[in-house]
Amino acid sequence: MAIIETEAALHEAHRDNHTHRDVNGGWLRPAVFGAMDGLVSNLALMTGVAGGSVSHQTVVLSGLAGLAAGAFSMAAGEYTSVASQRELVEAELEVERRELRKHPKDEQAELAALYESRGVEPKLARAVAEQLSRDPELALEIHAREELGIDPGDLPSPLVAAVSSFGSFALGALLPVLPYLLGATALWPAVLLALLGLFLCGAVVAKVTARTWWFSGLRQLALGGAAAGVTYALGSLFGTAVG
């Protein structure tokens, strides 16, 4: 009796501890990409403009314009992208739903063959396929998972993707502008704050990946710093040529 209770307790503990992070949600990718893009693109834009030896008011205006334009562009792009992807998935689901309605036996045999290919005994595979096929919606869900690799009940939301992308891009793009809004008149505080933000964003991203926080942070810092350096040099070159 004690052994049974111990095994039950271990099973319960394993079930409670065995959790996974959300890898299919529609918010993570656009939020991470938006913050990184906001930081890098607006930092590069501002350093490029500053390289042309313009006033700090012009640099601030460029940063604010880049923030607004980039945030709306990211939101529109993410909404269109995710909406198109969702519409494609829904169209494929409708094809599968129609096949289940017109050829239920063929679809049931297809599901049984799939289970057999994974090592299930033929008789058991047919029995499982028959039982799962009794409920049309359950059958659709099973076929969608097995054939399309999607969960019909967990499709990404275009609105969530757009809002996440807009907010994260705006937040990231705000960092290089913030020192100017607080009274700075030189470029270096904006660069330092933006590079710090890139490092922190990279470190945070490491929490949902297999990378170490310092590697991810330094990678983003290096990429953002390189972009800022190149655009500053180009701004200086173009400013001299135009001037």
mmCIF file of N, CA and C in Angstrom, residues 99-177:
data_model
loop_
_atom_site.group_PDB
_atom_site.id
_atom_site.type_symbol
_atom_site.label_atom_id
_atom_site.label_comp_id
_atom_site.label_asym_id
_atom_site.label_seq_id
_atom_site.Cartn_x
_atom_site.Cartn_y
_atom_site.Cartn_z
ATOM 1 N N GLU A 99 -13.201 16.652 -46.634
ATOM 2 C CA GLU A 99 -12.796 15.272 -46.887
ATOM 3 C C GLU A 99 -13.354 14.325 -45.834
ATOM 4 N N LEU A 100 -13.375 14.775 -44.598
ATOM 5 C CA LEU A 100 -13.934 13.940 -43.528
ATOM 6 C C LEU A 100 -15.430 13.716 -43.732
ATOM 7 N N ARG A 101 -16.082 14.719 -44.280
ATOM 8 C CA ARG A 101 -17.521 14.600 -44.508
ATOM 9 C C ARG A 101 -17.837 13.732 -45.718
ATOM 10 N N LYS A 102 -17.023 13.860 -46.786
ATOM 11 C CA LYS A 102 -17.302 13.131 -48.014
ATOM 12 C C LYS A 102 -16.736 11.713 -48.007
ATOM 13 N N HIS A 103 -15.560 11.543 -47.401
ATOM 14 C CA HIS A 103 -14.886 10.234 -47.436
ATOM 15 C C HIS A 103 -14.446 9.839 -46.027
ATOM 16 N N PRO A 104 -15.396 9.620 -45.125
ATOM 17 C CA PRO A 104 -15.030 9.307 -43.737
ATOM 18 C C PRO A 104 -14.231 8.016 -43.592
ATOM 19 N N LYS A 105 -14.577 7.005 -44.382
ATOM 20 C CA LYS A 105 -13.874 5.727 -44.275
ATOM 21 C C LYS A 105 -12.420 5.850 -44.752
ATOM 22 N N ASP A 106 -12.220 6.594 -45.821
ATOM 23 C CA ASP A 106 -10.862 6.777 -46.330
ATOM 24 C C ASP A 106 -10.003 7.545 -45.330
ATOM 25 N N GLU A 107 -10.595 8.551 -44.720
ATOM 26 C CA GLU A 107 -9.856 9.342 -43.737
ATOM 27 C C GLU A 107 -9.558 8.517 -42.484
ATOM 28 N N GLN A 108 -10.506 7.659 -42.120
ATOM 29 C CA GLN A 108 -10.286 6.772 -40.974
ATOM 30 C C GLN A 108 -9.158 5.790 -41.273
ATOM 31 N N ALA A 109 -9.151 5.233 -42.479
ATOM 32 C CA ALA A 109 -8.077 4.314 -42.870
ATOM 33 C C ALA A 109 -6.732 5.039 -42.922
ATOM 34 N N GLU A 110 -6.747 6.268 -43.348
ATOM 35 C CA GLU A 110 -5.519 7.065 -43.403
ATOM 36 C C GLU A 110 -4.957 7.290 -42.004
ATOM 37 N N LEU A 111 -5.856 7.567 -41.046
ATOM 38 C CA LEU A 111 -5.425 7.770 -39.672
ATOM 39 C C LEU A 111 -4.881 6.476 -39.072
ATOM 40 N N ALA A 112 -5.541 5.359 -39.357
ATOM 41 C CA ALA A 112 -5.067 4.068 -38.855
ATOM 42 C C ALA A 112 -3.690 3.747 -39.434
ATOM 43 N N ALA A 113 -3.503 4.022 -40.729
ATOM 44 C CA ALA A 113 -2.206 3.765 -41.358
ATOM 45 C C ALA A 113 -1.111 4.630 -40.736
ATOM 46 N N LEU A 114 -1.490 5.835 -40.352
ATOM 47 C CA LEU A 114 -0.514 6.721 -39.720
ATOM 48 C C LEU A 114 -0.058 6.152 -38.380
ATOM 49 N N TYR A 115 -1.009 5.670 -37.593
ATOM 50 C CA TYR A 115 -0.654 5.082 -36.301
ATOM 51 C C TYR A 115 0.166 3.802 -36.488
ATOM 52 N N GLU A 116 -0.169 3.029 -37.512
ATOM 53 C CA GLU A 116 0.609 1.818 -37.786
ATOM 54 C C GLU A 116 2.054 2.173 -38.126
ATOM 55 N N SER A 117 2.232 3.239 -38.881
ATOM 56 C CA SER A 117 3.584 3.654 -39.266
ATOM 57 C C SER A 117 4.409 4.084 -38.066
ATOM 58 N N ARG A 118 3.743 4.382 -36.965
ATOM 59 C CA ARG A 118 4.436 4.787 -35.743
ATOM 60 C C ARG A 118 4.599 3.633 -34.757
ATOM 61 N N GLY A 119 4.281 2.433 -35.213
ATOM 62 C CA GLY A 119 4.549 1.264 -34.395
ATOM 63 C C GLY A 119 3.362 0.667 -33.675
ATOM 64 N N VAL A 120 2.168 1.224 -33.876
ATOM 65 C CA VAL A 120 0.978 0.670 -33.236
ATOM 66 C C VAL A 120 0.527 -0.570 -34.010
ATOM 67 N N GLU A 121 0.109 -1.598 -33.295
ATOM 68 C CA GLU A 121 -0.362 -2.820 -33.940
ATOM 69 C C GLU A 121 -1.568 -2.513 -34.829
ATOM 70 N N PRO A 122 -1.648 -3.138 -36.009
ATOM 71 C CA PRO A 122 -2.709 -2.815 -36.980
ATOM 72 C C PRO A 122 -4.121 -2.868 -36.390
ATOM 73 N N LYS A 123 -4.415 -3.894 -35.630
ATOM 74 C CA LYS A 123 -5.756 -4.033 -35.082
ATOM 75 C C LYS A 123 -6.054 -2.900 -34.111
ATOM 76 N N LEU A 124 -5.093 -2.582 -33.244
ATOM 77 C CA LEU A 124 -5.286 -1.497 -32.291
ATOM 78 C C LEU A 124 -5.359 -0.158 -33.010
ATOM 79 N N ALA A 125 -4.531 0.033 -34.042
ATOM 80 C CA ALA A 125 -4.541 1.284 -34.793
ATOM 81 C C ALA A 125 -5.902 1.516 -35.442
ATOM 82 N N ARG A 126 -6.492 0.467 -36.011
ATOM 83 C CA ARG A 126 -7.822 0.595 -36.627
ATOM 84 C C ARG A 126 -8.881 0.909 -35.587
ATOM 85 N N ALA A 127 -8.755 0.280 -34.411
ATOM 86 C CA ALA A 127 -9.733 0.517 -33.348
ATOM 87 C C ALA A 127 -9.652 1.952 -32.842
ATOM 88 N N VAL A 128 -8.433 2.436 -32.655
ATOM 89 C CA VAL A 128 -8.253 3.811 -32.179
ATOM 90 C C VAL A 128 -8.769 4.798 -33.216
ATOM 91 N N ALA A 129 -8.432 4.584 -34.476
ATOM 92 C CA ALA A 129 -8.881 5.474 -35.545
ATOM 93 C C ALA A 129 -10.400 5.497 -35.642
ATOM 94 N N GLU A 130 -11.016 4.329 -35.484
ATOM 95 C CA GLU A 130 -12.480 4.253 -35.544
ATOM 96 C C GLU A 130 -13.114 5.024 -34.394
ATOM 97 N N GLN A 131 -12.561 4.862 -33.211
ATOM 98 C CA GLN A 131 -13.120 5.542 -32.049
ATOM 99 C C GLN A 131 -12.955 7.061 -32.149
ATOM 100 N N LEU A 132 -11.785 7.508 -32.606
ATOM 101 C CA LEU A 132 -11.542 8.945 -32.724
ATOM 102 C C LEU A 132 -12.382 9.571 -33.825
ATOM 103 N N SER A 133 -12.743 8.783 -34.833
ATOM 104 C CA SER A 133 -13.482 9.313 -35.974
ATOM 105 C C SER A 133 -14.976 9.452 -35.693
ATOM 106 N N ARG A 134 -15.439 8.993 -34.563
ATOM 107 C CA ARG A 134 -16.873 9.098 -34.252
ATOM 108 C C ARG A 134 -17.298 10.539 -34.037
ATOM 109 N N ASP A 135 -16.387 11.363 -33.506
ATOM 110 C CA ASP A 135 -16.683 12.773 -33.281
ATOM 111 C C ASP A 135 -16.032 13.578 -34.406
ATOM 112 N N PRO A 136 -16.812 14.226 -35.280
ATOM 113 C CA PRO A 136 -16.241 14.939 -36.436
ATOM 114 C C PRO A 136 -15.230 16.018 -36.052
ATOM 115 N N GLU A 137 -15.518 16.777 -34.995
ATOM 116 C CA GLU A 137 -14.607 17.850 -34.594
ATOM 117 C C GLU A 137 -13.309 17.285 -34.011
ATOM 118 N N LEU A 138 -13.436 16.210 -33.244
ATOM 119 C CA LEU A 138 -12.233 15.559 -32.715
ATOM 120 C C LEU A 138 -11.412 14.960 -33.847
ATOM 121 N N ALA A 139 -12.104 14.359 -34.808
ATOM 122 C CA ALA A 139 -11.407 13.784 -35.963
ATOM 123 C C ALA A 139 -10.665 14.881 -36.732
ATOM 124 N N LEU A 140 -11.315 16.039 -36.891
ATOM 125 C CA LEU A 140 -10.669 17.159 -37.587
ATOM 126 C C LEU A 140 -9.430 17.613 -36.831
ATOM 127 N N GLU A 141 -9.537 17.698 -35.524
ATOM 128 C CA GLU A 141 -8.404 18.121 -34.709
ATOM 129 C C GLU A 141 -7.245 17.133 -34.827
ATOM 130 N N ILE A 142 -7.549 15.854 -34.778
ATOM 131 C CA ILE A 142 -6.503 14.826 -34.877
ATOM 132 C C ILE A 142 -5.824 14.882 -36.238
ATOM 133 N N HIS A 143 -6.617 14.966 -37.311
ATOM 134 C CA HIS A 143 -6.039 15.020 -38.651
ATOM 135 C C HIS A 143 -5.215 16.293 -38.845
ATOM 136 N N ALA A 144 -5.686 17.404 -38.286
ATOM 137 C CA ALA A 144 -4.939 18.661 -38.416
ATOM 138 C C ALA A 144 -3.597 18.580 -37.703
ATOM 139 N N ARG A 145 -3.600 17.968 -36.532
ATOM 140 C CA ARG A 145 -2.346 17.808 -35.795
ATOM 141 C C ARG A 145 -1.385 16.887 -36.535
ATOM 142 N N GLU A 146 -1.915 15.770 -37.014
ATOM 143 C CA GLU A 146 -1.055 14.743 -37.602
ATOM 144 C C GLU A 146 -0.594 15.099 -39.013
ATOM 145 N N GLU A 147 -1.470 15.710 -39.811
ATOM 146 C CA GLU A 147 -1.155 15.972 -41.215
ATOM 147 C C GLU A 147 -0.600 17.379 -41.443
ATOM 148 N N LEU A 148 -1.137 18.355 -40.711
ATOM 149 C CA LEU A 148 -0.736 19.745 -40.932
ATOM 150 C C LEU A 148 0.185 20.277 -39.844
ATOM 151 N N GLY A 149 0.246 19.563 -38.714
ATOM 152 C CA GLY A 149 1.098 20.006 -37.617
ATOM 153 C C GLY A 149 0.584 21.247 -36.912
ATOM 154 N N ILE A 150 -0.742 21.428 -36.869
ATOM 155 C CA ILE A 150 -1.327 22.600 -36.231
ATOM 156 C C ILE A 150 -2.409 22.183 -35.257
ATOM 157 N N ASP A 151 -2.730 23.091 -34.342
ATOM 158 C CA ASP A 151 -3.813 22.895 -33.396
ATOM 159 C C ASP A 151 -4.932 23.863 -33.774
ATOM 160 N N PRO A 152 -6.071 23.373 -34.275
ATOM 161 C CA PRO A 152 -7.145 24.273 -34.712
ATOM 162 C C PRO A 152 -7.640 25.211 -33.609
ATOM 163 N N GLY A 153 -7.488 24.817 -32.368
ATOM 164 C CA GLY A 153 -7.963 25.650 -31.269
ATOM 165 C C GLY A 153 -6.926 26.616 -30.734
ATOM 166 N N ASP A 154 -5.746 26.647 -31.350
ATOM 167 C CA ASP A 154 -4.674 27.502 -30.835
ATOM 168 C C ASP A 154 -3.983 28.240 -31.975
ATOM 169 N N LEU A 155 -4.779 28.855 -32.852
ATOM 170 C CA LEU A 155 -4.217 29.607 -33.963
ATOM 171 C C LEU A 155 -3.809 31.002 -33.487
ATOM 172 N N PRO A 156 -2.713 31.536 -34.031
ATOM 173 C CA PRO A 156 -2.264 32.859 -33.599
ATOM 174 C C PRO A 156 -3.261 33.950 -33.967
ATOM 175 N N SER A 157 -3.342 34.964 -33.128
ATOM 176 C CA SER A 157 -4.276 36.070 -33.343
ATOM 177 C C SER A 157 -3.573 37.219 -34.055
ATOM 178 N N PRO A 158 -4.090 37.697 -35.193
ATOM 179 C CA PRO A 158 -3.488 38.854 -35.865
ATOM 180 C C PRO A 158 -3.484 40.099 -34.990
ATOM 181 N N LEU A 159 -4.561 40.293 -34.219
ATOM 182 C CA LEU A 159 -4.642 41.484 -33.377
ATOM 183 C C LEU A 159 -3.601 41.444 -32.267
ATOM 184 N N VAL A 160 -3.427 40.282 -31.642
ATOM 185 C CA VAL A 160 -2.412 40.138 -30.596
ATOM 186 C C VAL A 160 -1.025 40.387 -31.165
ATOM 187 N N ALA A 161 -0.764 39.844 -32.343
ATOM 188 C CA ALA A 161 0.538 40.040 -32.980
ATOM 189 C C ALA A 161 0.779 41.504 -33.297
ATOM 190 N N ALA A 162 -0.247 42.191 -33.808
ATOM 191 C CA ALA A 162 -0.100 43.603 -34.180
ATOM 192 C C ALA A 162 0.122 44.479 -32.956
ATOM 193 N N VAL A 163 -0.670 44.267 -31.918
ATOM 194 C CA VAL A 163 -0.535 45.079 -30.705
ATOM 195 C C VAL A 163 0.811 44.834 -30.034
ATOM 196 N N SER A 164 1.224 43.563 -29.961
ATOM 197 C CA SER A 164 2.515 43.235 -29.354
ATOM 198 C C SER A 164 3.652 43.882 -30.134
ATOM 199 N N SER A 165 3.566 43.806 -31.454
ATOM 200 C CA SER A 165 4.612 44.370 -32.298
ATOM 201 C C SER A 165 4.662 45.886 -32.172
ATOM 202 N N PHE A 166 3.505 46.529 -32.183
ATOM 203 C CA PHE A 166 3.445 47.994 -32.071
ATOM 204 C C PHE A 166 4.037 48.460 -30.740
ATOM 205 N N GLY A 167 3.573 47.851 -29.641
ATOM 206 C CA GLY A 167 4.030 48.273 -28.324
ATOM 207 C C GLY A 167 5.508 48.017 -28.099
ATOM 208 N N SER A 168 5.987 46.855 -28.516
ATOM 209 C CA SER A 168 7.387 46.521 -28.278
ATOM 210 C C SER A 168 8.314 47.364 -29.151
ATOM 211 N N PHE A 169 7.912 47.612 -30.406
ATOM 212 C CA PHE A 169 8.744 48.455 -31.272
ATOM 213 C C PHE A 169 8.813 49.872 -30.706
ATOM 214 N N ALA A 170 7.663 50.409 -30.312
ATOM 215 C CA ALA A 170 7.640 51.767 -29.768
ATOM 216 C C ALA A 170 8.501 51.870 -28.512
ATOM 217 N N LEU A 171 8.427 50.863 -27.657
ATOM 218 C CA LEU A 171 9.226 50.871 -26.430
ATOM 219 C C LEU A 171 10.712 50.809 -26.749
ATOM 220 N N GLY A 172 11.073 49.935 -27.671
ATOM 221 C CA GLY A 172 12.478 49.837 -28.047
ATOM 222 C C GLY A 172 12.980 51.101 -28.716
ATOM 223 N N ALA A 173 12.180 51.664 -29.618
ATOM 224 C CA ALA A 173 12.584 52.869 -30.341
ATOM 225 C C ALA A 173 12.636 54.099 -29.443
ATOM 226 N N LEU A 174 11.926 54.047 -28.319
ATOM 227 C CA LEU A 174 11.912 55.189 -27.411
ATOM 228 C C LEU A 174 13.239 55.358 -26.671
ATOM 229 N N LEU A 175 13.934 54.266 -26.435
ATOM 230 C CA LEU A 175 15.160 54.340 -25.630
ATOM 231 C C LEU A 175 16.202 55.310 -26.187
ATOM 232 N N PRO A 176 16.533 55.265 -27.488
ATOM 233 C CA PRO A 176 17.525 56.219 -27.976
ATOM 234 C C PRO A 176 17.059 57.673 -27.917
ATOM 235 N N VAL A 177 15.742 57.888 -27.956
ATOM 236 C CA VAL A 177 15.194 59.249 -27.937
ATOM 237 C C VAL A 177 15.117 59.798 -26.517
#
